[in-house]
Amino acid sequence: MRLLLIGPPGVGKGTQAKFLVNHFKIPQISTGDMLRENVQNNTALGTEANIYMKEGKLVPDTVILQMIKKRLNKNDCSNGYILDGFPRTEPQANGLDKLLKSLNQRLDCVMVMNIDDSMIINRLSNRRSCKNCNQVYNLLYDPPKTDDICDSCNVKLFLRDDDIPSTIKKRLIIYREQTEPVIEYYTKFGITKIIDSKGSIKDIKNNIIKIVTRI
Ligand code: AMP
C-alpha cells in the first residue's frame, strides 16, 4: 500500500499518518520530520534546510528529492509507505514519478485533506512538540496531562519556530501557490480521494481507513 497525504500545514496529516502506520504496518515518510532530525543533529543538510524552514519557505526541490530517493530505497519501504508532506511542488511530483518508475512502484491513493485557514492558524499556534520523543500535542484538542510537559518524557514541550502566526500565514500562501497544483496533477491520474478533515481525530481516522481498505 503506497499512500500520500496532502493538505495544508496543520490539517492533521501527521496525526492521521501515525494511525495508518499502526493499522497497515508501513512506515510514515515525513519530509518535515526528516528535515527537523537533520537540523537537530546539525548535519550539512539540516544547516541548509533550516535557512528555509525558519522562514516558513520550502526547502529546494533537489535537496528534498535526493533525501526521498535514499529513503524509498530502504528495506522497510518494500511493502509500502505513507508519504506525508511530500511532494509539495510540481517538480517534486515529477521527480517522485520518475523515482517510482525506476522502483517499479505506483501510488495507490492520494488523500486530500483540507480545512479553513482560520482553523489552521488556531490549531498550529496551539501545537506543541516534545524534542525528546517527537510526540505532538494540541493544547486545545489533545493536551498533555500536565501543562506544557510531555506525558512520556516529562520534558518541557516547545512551539515550533514555523508555528508562530506570521510564519503560518506565509506557509499557507506557499501551500496555495505551490502545493495545491500537485492535487490537480494527481486528480488527472484518478487516484485522489477527498477527506473531510473538520471532524474529530477519530472520525477522520475511521473515514480514511474505510476509504483505504476499499482501494
Ligand atoms: P512540515 O512538518 O511538513 O510542515 O514541514 C516543515 C517545513 O519543512 C516546511 O515548512 C518546509 O520548510 C520544510 N519541508 C518539509 N517538507 C518539504 C518538502 N516536501 N519540500 C520542501 N520543503 C519541505
PDB file of C-alpha atoms and ligand atoms in Angstrom:
ATOM      1  CA  MET A   1       0.000   0.000   0.000  1.00  0.00           C
ATOM      2  CA  ARG A   2       1.558   3.311  -1.072  1.00  0.00           C
ATOM      3  CA  LEU A   3      -0.351   6.290   0.211  1.00  0.00           C
ATOM      4  CA  LEU A   4       0.128  10.012   0.002  1.00  0.00           C
ATOM      5  CA  LEU A   5      -1.420  12.508   2.430  1.00  0.00           C
ATOM      6  CA  ILE A   6      -1.635  16.019   1.069  1.00  0.00           C
ATOM      7  CA  GLY A   7      -3.093  19.141   2.652  1.00  0.00           C
ATOM      8  CA  PRO A   8      -2.154  22.464   4.247  1.00  0.00           C
ATOM      9  CA  PRO A   9       0.115  22.617   7.302  1.00  0.00           C
ATOM     10  CA  GLY A  10      -1.868  21.825  10.450  1.00  0.00           C
ATOM     11  CA  VAL A  11      -4.658  19.903   8.738  1.00  0.00           C
ATOM     12  CA  GLY A  12      -3.718  16.727  10.642  1.00  0.00           C
ATOM     13  CA  LYS A  13      -1.642  14.771   8.109  1.00  0.00           C
ATOM     14  CA  GLY A  14       0.976  13.736  10.663  1.00  0.00           C
ATOM     15  CA  THR A  15      -1.628  12.615  13.214  1.00  0.00           C
ATOM     16  CA  GLN A  16      -3.503  10.517  10.661  1.00  0.00           C
ATOM     17  CA  ALA A  17      -0.265   9.129   9.188  1.00  0.00           C
ATOM     18  CA  LYS A  18       0.626   7.736  12.625  1.00  0.00           C
ATOM     19  CA  PHE A  19      -2.706   5.857  12.811  1.00  0.00           C
ATOM     20  CA  LEU A  20      -2.111   4.440   9.329  1.00  0.00           C
ATOM     21  CA  VAL A  21       1.382   3.289  10.365  1.00  0.00           C
ATOM     22  CA  ASN A  22      -0.174   1.235  13.176  1.00  0.00           C
ATOM     23  CA  HIS A  23      -3.026  -0.058  11.069  1.00  0.00           C
ATOM     24  CA  PHE A  24      -1.118  -1.081   7.929  1.00  0.00           C
ATOM     25  CA  LYS A  25       2.344  -1.647   9.481  1.00  0.00           C
ATOM     26  CA  ILE A  26       4.065   0.512   6.882  1.00  0.00           C
ATOM     27  CA  PRO A  27       6.396   3.469   7.611  1.00  0.00           C
ATOM     28  CA  GLN A  28       5.438   7.141   7.623  1.00  0.00           C
ATOM     29  CA  ILE A  29       7.770   9.174   5.454  1.00  0.00           C
ATOM     30  CA  SER A  30       7.507  12.770   6.587  1.00  0.00           C
ATOM     31  CA  THR A  31       9.958  15.098   4.869  1.00  0.00           C
ATOM     32  CA  GLY A  32       9.307  17.663   7.626  1.00  0.00           C
ATOM     33  CA  ASP A  33      10.326  15.155  10.339  1.00  0.00           C
ATOM     34  CA  MET A  34      13.381  14.060   8.329  1.00  0.00           C
ATOM     35  CA  LEU A  35      14.487  17.667   7.898  1.00  0.00           C
ATOM     36  CA  ARG A  36      13.925  18.509  11.584  1.00  0.00           C
ATOM     37  CA  GLU A  37      16.004  15.469  12.562  1.00  0.00           C
ATOM     38  CA  ASN A  38      18.823  16.774  10.356  1.00  0.00           C
ATOM     39  CA  VAL A  39      18.527  20.230  11.915  1.00  0.00           C
ATOM     40  CA  GLN A  40      18.656  18.723  15.403  1.00  0.00           C
ATOM     41  CA  ASN A  41      21.716  16.627  14.502  1.00  0.00           C
ATOM     42  CA  ASN A  42      23.469  19.629  12.905  1.00  0.00           C
ATOM     43  CA  THR A  43      24.080  17.842   9.596  1.00  0.00           C
ATOM     44  CA  ALA A  44      25.071  19.824   6.472  1.00  0.00           C
ATOM     45  CA  LEU A  45      21.608  19.104   5.040  1.00  0.00           C
ATOM     46  CA  GLY A  46      19.983  20.327   8.250  1.00  0.00           C
ATOM     47  CA  THR A  47      22.004  23.554   8.271  1.00  0.00           C
ATOM     48  CA  GLU A  48      20.991  24.314   4.680  1.00  0.00           C
ATOM     49  CA  ALA A  49      17.345  23.311   5.190  1.00  0.00           C
ATOM     50  CA  ASN A  50      16.937  25.362   8.362  1.00  0.00           C
ATOM     51  CA  ILE A  51      17.574  28.608   6.454  1.00  0.00           C
ATOM     52  CA  TYR A  52      14.298  27.971   4.592  1.00  0.00           C
ATOM     53  CA  MET A  53      12.349  26.236   7.348  1.00  0.00           C
ATOM     54  CA  LYS A  54      12.743  29.044   9.899  1.00  0.00           C
ATOM     55  CA  GLU A  55      11.130  31.416   7.410  1.00  0.00           C
ATOM     56  CA  GLY A  56       8.305  29.017   6.517  1.00  0.00           C
ATOM     57  CA  LYS A  57       9.747  28.661   2.981  1.00  0.00           C
ATOM     58  CA  LEU A  58      10.115  25.434   1.027  1.00  0.00           C
ATOM     59  CA  VAL A  59      13.479  23.663   1.007  1.00  0.00           C
ATOM     60  CA  PRO A  60      14.815  23.372  -2.605  1.00  0.00           C
ATOM     61  CA  ASP A  61      13.355  20.505  -4.656  1.00  0.00           C
ATOM     62  CA  THR A  62      16.782  18.957  -5.417  1.00  0.00           C
ATOM     63  CA  VAL A  63      17.568  18.595  -1.695  1.00  0.00           C
ATOM     64  CA  ILE A  64      14.166  17.009  -0.990  1.00  0.00           C
ATOM     65  CA  LEU A  65      14.302  14.633  -3.959  1.00  0.00           C
ATOM     66  CA  GLN A  66      17.771  13.347  -3.011  1.00  0.00           C
ATOM     67  CA  MET A  67      16.608  12.750   0.543  1.00  0.00           C
ATOM     68  CA  ILE A  68      13.459  10.888  -0.617  1.00  0.00           C
ATOM     69  CA  LYS A  69      15.372   8.776  -3.119  1.00  0.00           C
ATOM     70  CA  LYS A  70      17.607   7.452  -0.337  1.00  0.00           C
ATOM     71  CA  ARG A  71      14.627   6.841   1.958  1.00  0.00           C
ATOM     72  CA  LEU A  72      12.409   4.967  -0.533  1.00  0.00           C
ATOM     73  CA  ASN A  73      15.283   2.636  -1.351  1.00  0.00           C
ATOM     74  CA  LYS A  74      15.431   1.387   2.240  1.00  0.00           C
ATOM     75  CA  ASN A  75      14.163  -2.131   3.008  1.00  0.00           C
ATOM     76  CA  ASP A  76      11.322  -1.047   5.274  1.00  0.00           C
ATOM     77  CA  CYS A  77       9.633   0.600   2.272  1.00  0.00           C
ATOM     78  CA  SER A  78       9.305  -2.627   0.305  1.00  0.00           C
ATOM     79  CA  ASN A  79       5.695  -3.291   1.464  1.00  0.00           C
ATOM     80  CA  GLY A  80       4.571   0.297   1.114  1.00  0.00           C
ATOM     81  CA  TYR A  81       4.681   3.635   2.918  1.00  0.00           C
ATOM     82  CA  ILE A  82       2.764   6.774   3.739  1.00  0.00           C
ATOM     83  CA  LEU A  83       4.146   9.951   2.236  1.00  0.00           C
ATOM     84  CA  ASP A  84       3.407  12.943   4.458  1.00  0.00           C
ATOM     85  CA  GLY A  85       4.370  16.457   3.362  1.00  0.00           C
ATOM     86  CA  PHE A  86       5.879  15.303   0.068  1.00  0.00           C
ATOM     87  CA  PRO A  87       5.555  16.090  -2.824  1.00  0.00           C
ATOM     88  CA  ARG A  88       4.875  19.761  -2.181  1.00  0.00           C
ATOM     89  CA  THR A  89       5.633  21.174  -5.652  1.00  0.00           C
ATOM     90  CA  GLU A  90       5.046  20.015  -9.237  1.00  0.00           C
ATOM     91  CA  PRO A  91       8.801  19.393  -9.824  1.00  0.00           C
ATOM     92  CA  GLN A  92       8.761  17.174  -6.699  1.00  0.00           C
ATOM     93  CA  ALA A  93       5.722  15.270  -8.063  1.00  0.00           C
ATOM     94  CA  ASN A  94       7.547  14.782 -11.390  1.00  0.00           C
ATOM     95  CA  GLY A  95      10.677  13.652  -9.551  1.00  0.00           C
ATOM     96  CA  LEU A  96       8.610  11.187  -7.498  1.00  0.00           C
ATOM     97  CA  ASP A  97       7.050   9.791 -10.691  1.00  0.00           C
ATOM     98  CA  LYS A  98      10.480   9.083 -12.149  1.00  0.00           C
ATOM     99  CA  LEU A  99      11.677   7.536  -8.910  1.00  0.00           C
ATOM    100  CA  LEU A 100       8.586   5.296  -8.647  1.00  0.00           C
ATOM    101  CA  LYS A 101       9.024   4.156 -12.246  1.00  0.00           C
ATOM    102  CA  SER A 102      12.637   3.219 -11.533  1.00  0.00           C
ATOM    103  CA  LEU A 103      11.475   1.217  -8.479  1.00  0.00           C
ATOM    104  CA  ASN A 104       8.611  -0.358 -10.450  1.00  0.00           C
ATOM    105  CA  GLN A 105       6.098   1.084  -7.994  1.00  0.00           C
ATOM    106  CA  ARG A 106       2.999   3.279  -8.176  1.00  0.00           C
ATOM    107  CA  LEU A 107       0.917   5.234  -5.676  1.00  0.00           C
ATOM    108  CA  ASP A 108      -2.373   3.582  -4.664  1.00  0.00           C
ATOM    109  CA  CYS A 109      -4.128   6.635  -3.292  1.00  0.00           C
ATOM    110  CA  VAL A 110      -3.636  10.362  -2.748  1.00  0.00           C
ATOM    111  CA  MET A 111      -5.721  11.526   0.203  1.00  0.00           C
ATOM    112  CA  VAL A 112      -6.547  15.217   0.100  1.00  0.00           C
ATOM    113  CA  MET A 113      -7.195  16.865   3.459  1.00  0.00           C
ATOM    114  CA  ASN A 114      -8.438  20.441   3.889  1.00  0.00           C
ATOM    115  CA  ILE A 115      -9.873  22.859   6.478  1.00  0.00           C
ATOM    116  CA  ASP A 116     -10.365  26.643   6.718  1.00  0.00           C
ATOM    117  CA  ASP A 117      -7.326  28.897   7.172  1.00  0.00           C
ATOM    118  CA  SER A 118      -8.672  30.290  10.478  1.00  0.00           C
ATOM    119  CA  MET A 119      -8.876  26.738  11.871  1.00  0.00           C
ATOM    120  CA  ILE A 120      -5.320  26.050  10.697  1.00  0.00           C
ATOM    121  CA  ILE A 121      -3.904  29.120  12.458  1.00  0.00           C
ATOM    122  CA  ASN A 122      -5.808  28.174  15.607  1.00  0.00           C
ATOM    123  CA  ARG A 123      -4.562  24.564  15.510  1.00  0.00           C
ATOM    124  CA  LEU A 124      -0.917  25.336  14.693  1.00  0.00           C
ATOM    125  CA  SER A 125      -0.435  28.113  17.202  1.00  0.00           C
ATOM    126  CA  ASN A 126      -1.648  25.653  19.877  1.00  0.00           C
ATOM    127  CA  ARG A 127       0.556  22.788  18.658  1.00  0.00           C
ATOM    128  CA  ARG A 128       3.359  21.739  21.000  1.00  0.00           C
ATOM    129  CA  SER A 129       6.006  19.072  20.421  1.00  0.00           C
ATOM    130  CA  CYS A 130       8.414  17.061  22.530  1.00  0.00           C
ATOM    131  CA  LYS A 131      12.074  17.359  21.426  1.00  0.00           C
ATOM    132  CA  ASN A 132      12.803  14.009  23.004  1.00  0.00           C
ATOM    133  CA  CYS A 133      10.163  11.627  21.579  1.00  0.00           C
ATOM    134  CA  ASN A 134       8.630  13.881  18.854  1.00  0.00           C
ATOM    135  CA  GLN A 135       5.125  13.393  20.306  1.00  0.00           C
ATOM    136  CA  VAL A 136       2.852  16.187  19.104  1.00  0.00           C
ATOM    137  CA  TYR A 137       0.115  17.670  21.339  1.00  0.00           C
ATOM    138  CA  ASN A 138      -2.515  20.312  20.819  1.00  0.00           C
ATOM    139  CA  LEU A 139      -3.257  22.499  23.834  1.00  0.00           C
ATOM    140  CA  LEU A 140      -6.920  22.757  22.762  1.00  0.00           C
ATOM    141  CA  TYR A 141      -7.792  19.331  21.361  1.00  0.00           C
ATOM    142  CA  ASP A 142      -5.200  16.887  22.652  1.00  0.00           C
ATOM    143  CA  PRO A 143      -3.409  18.485  25.630  1.00  0.00           C
ATOM    144  CA  PRO A 144      -0.710  16.838  27.747  1.00  0.00           C
ATOM    145  CA  LYS A 145      -1.777  15.720  31.252  1.00  0.00           C
ATOM    146  CA  THR A 146       0.381  18.454  32.831  1.00  0.00           C
ATOM    147  CA  ASP A 147       0.578  21.920  31.233  1.00  0.00           C
ATOM    148  CA  ASP A 148       3.372  22.122  28.642  1.00  0.00           C
ATOM    149  CA  ILE A 149       5.064  18.856  29.789  1.00  0.00           C
ATOM    150  CA  CYS A 150       5.400  15.680  27.684  1.00  0.00           C
ATOM    151  CA  ASP A 151       3.346  12.799  29.177  1.00  0.00           C
ATOM    152  CA  SER A 152       6.037  10.224  28.358  1.00  0.00           C
ATOM    153  CA  CYS A 153       9.336  12.099  28.784  1.00  0.00           C
ATOM    154  CA  ASN A 154       8.447  14.672  31.442  1.00  0.00           C
ATOM    155  CA  VAL A 155      10.319  17.379  29.481  1.00  0.00           C
ATOM    156  CA  LYS A 156       9.021  20.839  28.536  1.00  0.00           C
ATOM    157  CA  LEU A 157       7.148  20.982  25.232  1.00  0.00           C
ATOM    158  CA  PHE A 158       8.064  23.565  22.599  1.00  0.00           C
ATOM    159  CA  LEU A 159       6.326  25.610  19.910  1.00  0.00           C
ATOM    160  CA  ARG A 160       7.959  25.103  16.503  1.00  0.00           C
ATOM    161  CA  ASP A 161       9.633  28.265  15.068  1.00  0.00           C
ATOM    162  CA  ASP A 162       7.438  27.948  11.983  1.00  0.00           C
ATOM    163  CA  ASP A 163       4.208  27.678  14.025  1.00  0.00           C
ATOM    164  CA  ILE A 164       4.129  31.351  15.010  1.00  0.00           C
ATOM    165  CA  PRO A 165       1.098  33.044  13.348  1.00  0.00           C
ATOM    166  CA  SER A 166       3.097  35.312  10.948  1.00  0.00           C
ATOM    167  CA  THR A 167       5.045  32.304   9.622  1.00  0.00           C
ATOM    168  CA  ILE A 168       1.910  30.135   9.431  1.00  0.00           C
ATOM    169  CA  LYS A 169       0.346  32.769   7.122  1.00  0.00           C
ATOM    170  CA  LYS A 170       3.423  32.625   4.843  1.00  0.00           C
ATOM    171  CA  ARG A 171       3.285  28.816   4.782  1.00  0.00           C
ATOM    172  CA  LEU A 172      -0.391  28.926   3.809  1.00  0.00           C
ATOM    173  CA  ILE A 173       0.322  31.255   0.874  1.00  0.00           C
ATOM    174  CA  ILE A 174       3.088  28.927  -0.309  1.00  0.00           C
ATOM    175  CA  TYR A 175       0.744  25.951   0.094  1.00  0.00           C
ATOM    176  CA  ARG A 176      -1.953  27.542  -2.090  1.00  0.00           C
ATOM    177  CA  GLU A 177       0.540  28.649  -4.746  1.00  0.00           C
ATOM    178  CA  GLN A 178       2.882  25.673  -4.942  1.00  0.00           C
ATOM    179  CA  THR A 179       1.250  22.610  -3.370  1.00  0.00           C
ATOM    180  CA  GLU A 180      -2.382  22.880  -4.496  1.00  0.00           C
ATOM    181  CA  PRO A 181      -1.340  22.363  -8.161  1.00  0.00           C
ATOM    182  CA  VAL A 182       0.066  18.979  -7.055  1.00  0.00           C
ATOM    183  CA  ILE A 183      -3.514  17.909  -6.168  1.00  0.00           C
ATOM    184  CA  GLU A 184      -4.644  18.710  -9.737  1.00  0.00           C
ATOM    185  CA  TYR A 185      -1.657  16.738 -11.003  1.00  0.00           C
ATOM    186  CA  TYR A 186      -2.826  13.581  -9.194  1.00  0.00           C
ATOM    187  CA  THR A 187      -6.513  14.180  -9.969  1.00  0.00           C
ATOM    188  CA  LYS A 188      -5.620  13.570 -13.631  1.00  0.00           C
ATOM    189  CA  PHE A 189      -4.466  10.077 -12.656  1.00  0.00           C
ATOM    190  CA  GLY A 190      -7.811   9.395 -10.928  1.00  0.00           C
ATOM    191  CA  ILE A 191      -6.239   8.389  -7.615  1.00  0.00           C
ATOM    192  CA  THR A 192      -7.311  11.293  -5.352  1.00  0.00           C
ATOM    193  CA  LYS A 193      -9.846  10.940  -2.531  1.00  0.00           C
ATOM    194  CA  ILE A 194     -11.162  13.939  -0.615  1.00  0.00           C
ATOM    195  CA  ILE A 195     -11.094  13.506   3.166  1.00  0.00           C
ATOM    196  CA  ASP A 196     -13.441  15.689   5.195  1.00  0.00           C
ATOM    197  CA  SER A 197     -10.960  16.935   7.815  1.00  0.00           C
ATOM    198  CA  LYS A 198     -13.161  19.096  10.065  1.00  0.00           C
ATOM    199  CA  GLY A 199     -14.435  16.383  12.434  1.00  0.00           C
ATOM    200  CA  SER A 200     -12.804  14.683  15.395  1.00  0.00           C
ATOM    201  CA  ILE A 201      -9.426  12.961  15.007  1.00  0.00           C
ATOM    202  CA  LYS A 202     -11.211   9.607  15.466  1.00  0.00           C
ATOM    203  CA  ASP A 203     -13.900  10.287  12.838  1.00  0.00           C
ATOM    204  CA  ILE A 204     -11.287  11.366  10.300  1.00  0.00           C
ATOM    205  CA  LYS A 205      -9.214   8.272  11.062  1.00  0.00           C
ATOM    206  CA  ASN A 206     -12.206   5.936  10.589  1.00  0.00           C
ATOM    207  CA  ASN A 207     -13.101   7.666   7.333  1.00  0.00           C
ATOM    208  CA  ILE A 208      -9.550   7.340   5.993  1.00  0.00           C
ATOM    209  CA  ILE A 209      -9.306   3.661   6.929  1.00  0.00           C
ATOM    210  CA  LYS A 210     -12.694   2.960   5.295  1.00  0.00           C
ATOM    211  CA  ILE A 211     -11.533   4.650   2.080  1.00  0.00           C
ATOM    212  CA  VAL A 212      -8.149   2.937   2.034  1.00  0.00           C
ATOM    213  CA  THR A 213      -9.476  -0.556   2.687  1.00  0.00           C
ATOM    214  CA  ARG A 214     -11.815  -0.137  -0.326  1.00  0.00           C
ATOM    215  CA  ILE A 215      -8.912   0.558  -2.749  1.00  0.00           C
TER     216      ILE A 215
HETATM  217  P1  AMP B   1       6.072  20.061   7.811  1.00  0.00           P
HETATM  218  O1  AMP B   1       6.482  19.442   9.078  1.00  0.00           O
HETATM  219  O2  AMP B   1       5.656  19.055   6.763  1.00  0.00           O
HETATM  220  O3  AMP B   1       5.043  21.153   7.986  1.00  0.00           O
HETATM  221  O4  AMP B   1       7.381  20.768   7.206  1.00  0.00           O
HETATM  222  C1  AMP B   1       8.061  21.775   7.914  1.00  0.00           C
HETATM  223  C2  AMP B   1       8.947  22.564   6.975  1.00  0.00           C
HETATM  224  O5  AMP B   1       9.921  21.680   6.367  1.00  0.00           O
HETATM  225  C3  AMP B   1       8.232  23.196   5.781  1.00  0.00           C
HETATM  226  O6  AMP B   1       7.654  24.444   6.111  1.00  0.00           O
HETATM  227  C4  AMP B   1       9.387  23.340   4.785  1.00  0.00           C
HETATM  228  O7  AMP B   1      10.261  24.398   5.145  1.00  0.00           O
HETATM  229  C5  AMP B   1      10.142  22.044   5.008  1.00  0.00           C
HETATM  230  N1  AMP B   1       9.626  20.955   4.151  1.00  0.00           N
HETATM  231  C6  AMP B   1       9.039  19.794   4.564  1.00  0.00           C
HETATM  232  N2  AMP B   1       8.715  19.021   3.517  1.00  0.00           N
HETATM  233  C7  AMP B   1       9.097  19.700   2.413  1.00  0.00           C
HETATM  234  C8  AMP B   1       9.012  19.437   1.018  1.00  0.00           C
HETATM  235  N3  AMP B   1       8.442  18.313   0.542  1.00  0.00           N
HETATM  236  N4  AMP B   1       9.514  20.372   0.161  1.00  0.00           N
HETATM  237  C9  AMP B   1      10.094  21.493   0.612  1.00  0.00           C
HETATM  238  N5  AMP B   1      10.185  21.818   1.917  1.00  0.00           N
HETATM  239  C10 AMP B   1       9.696  20.939   2.819  1.00  0.00           C
END
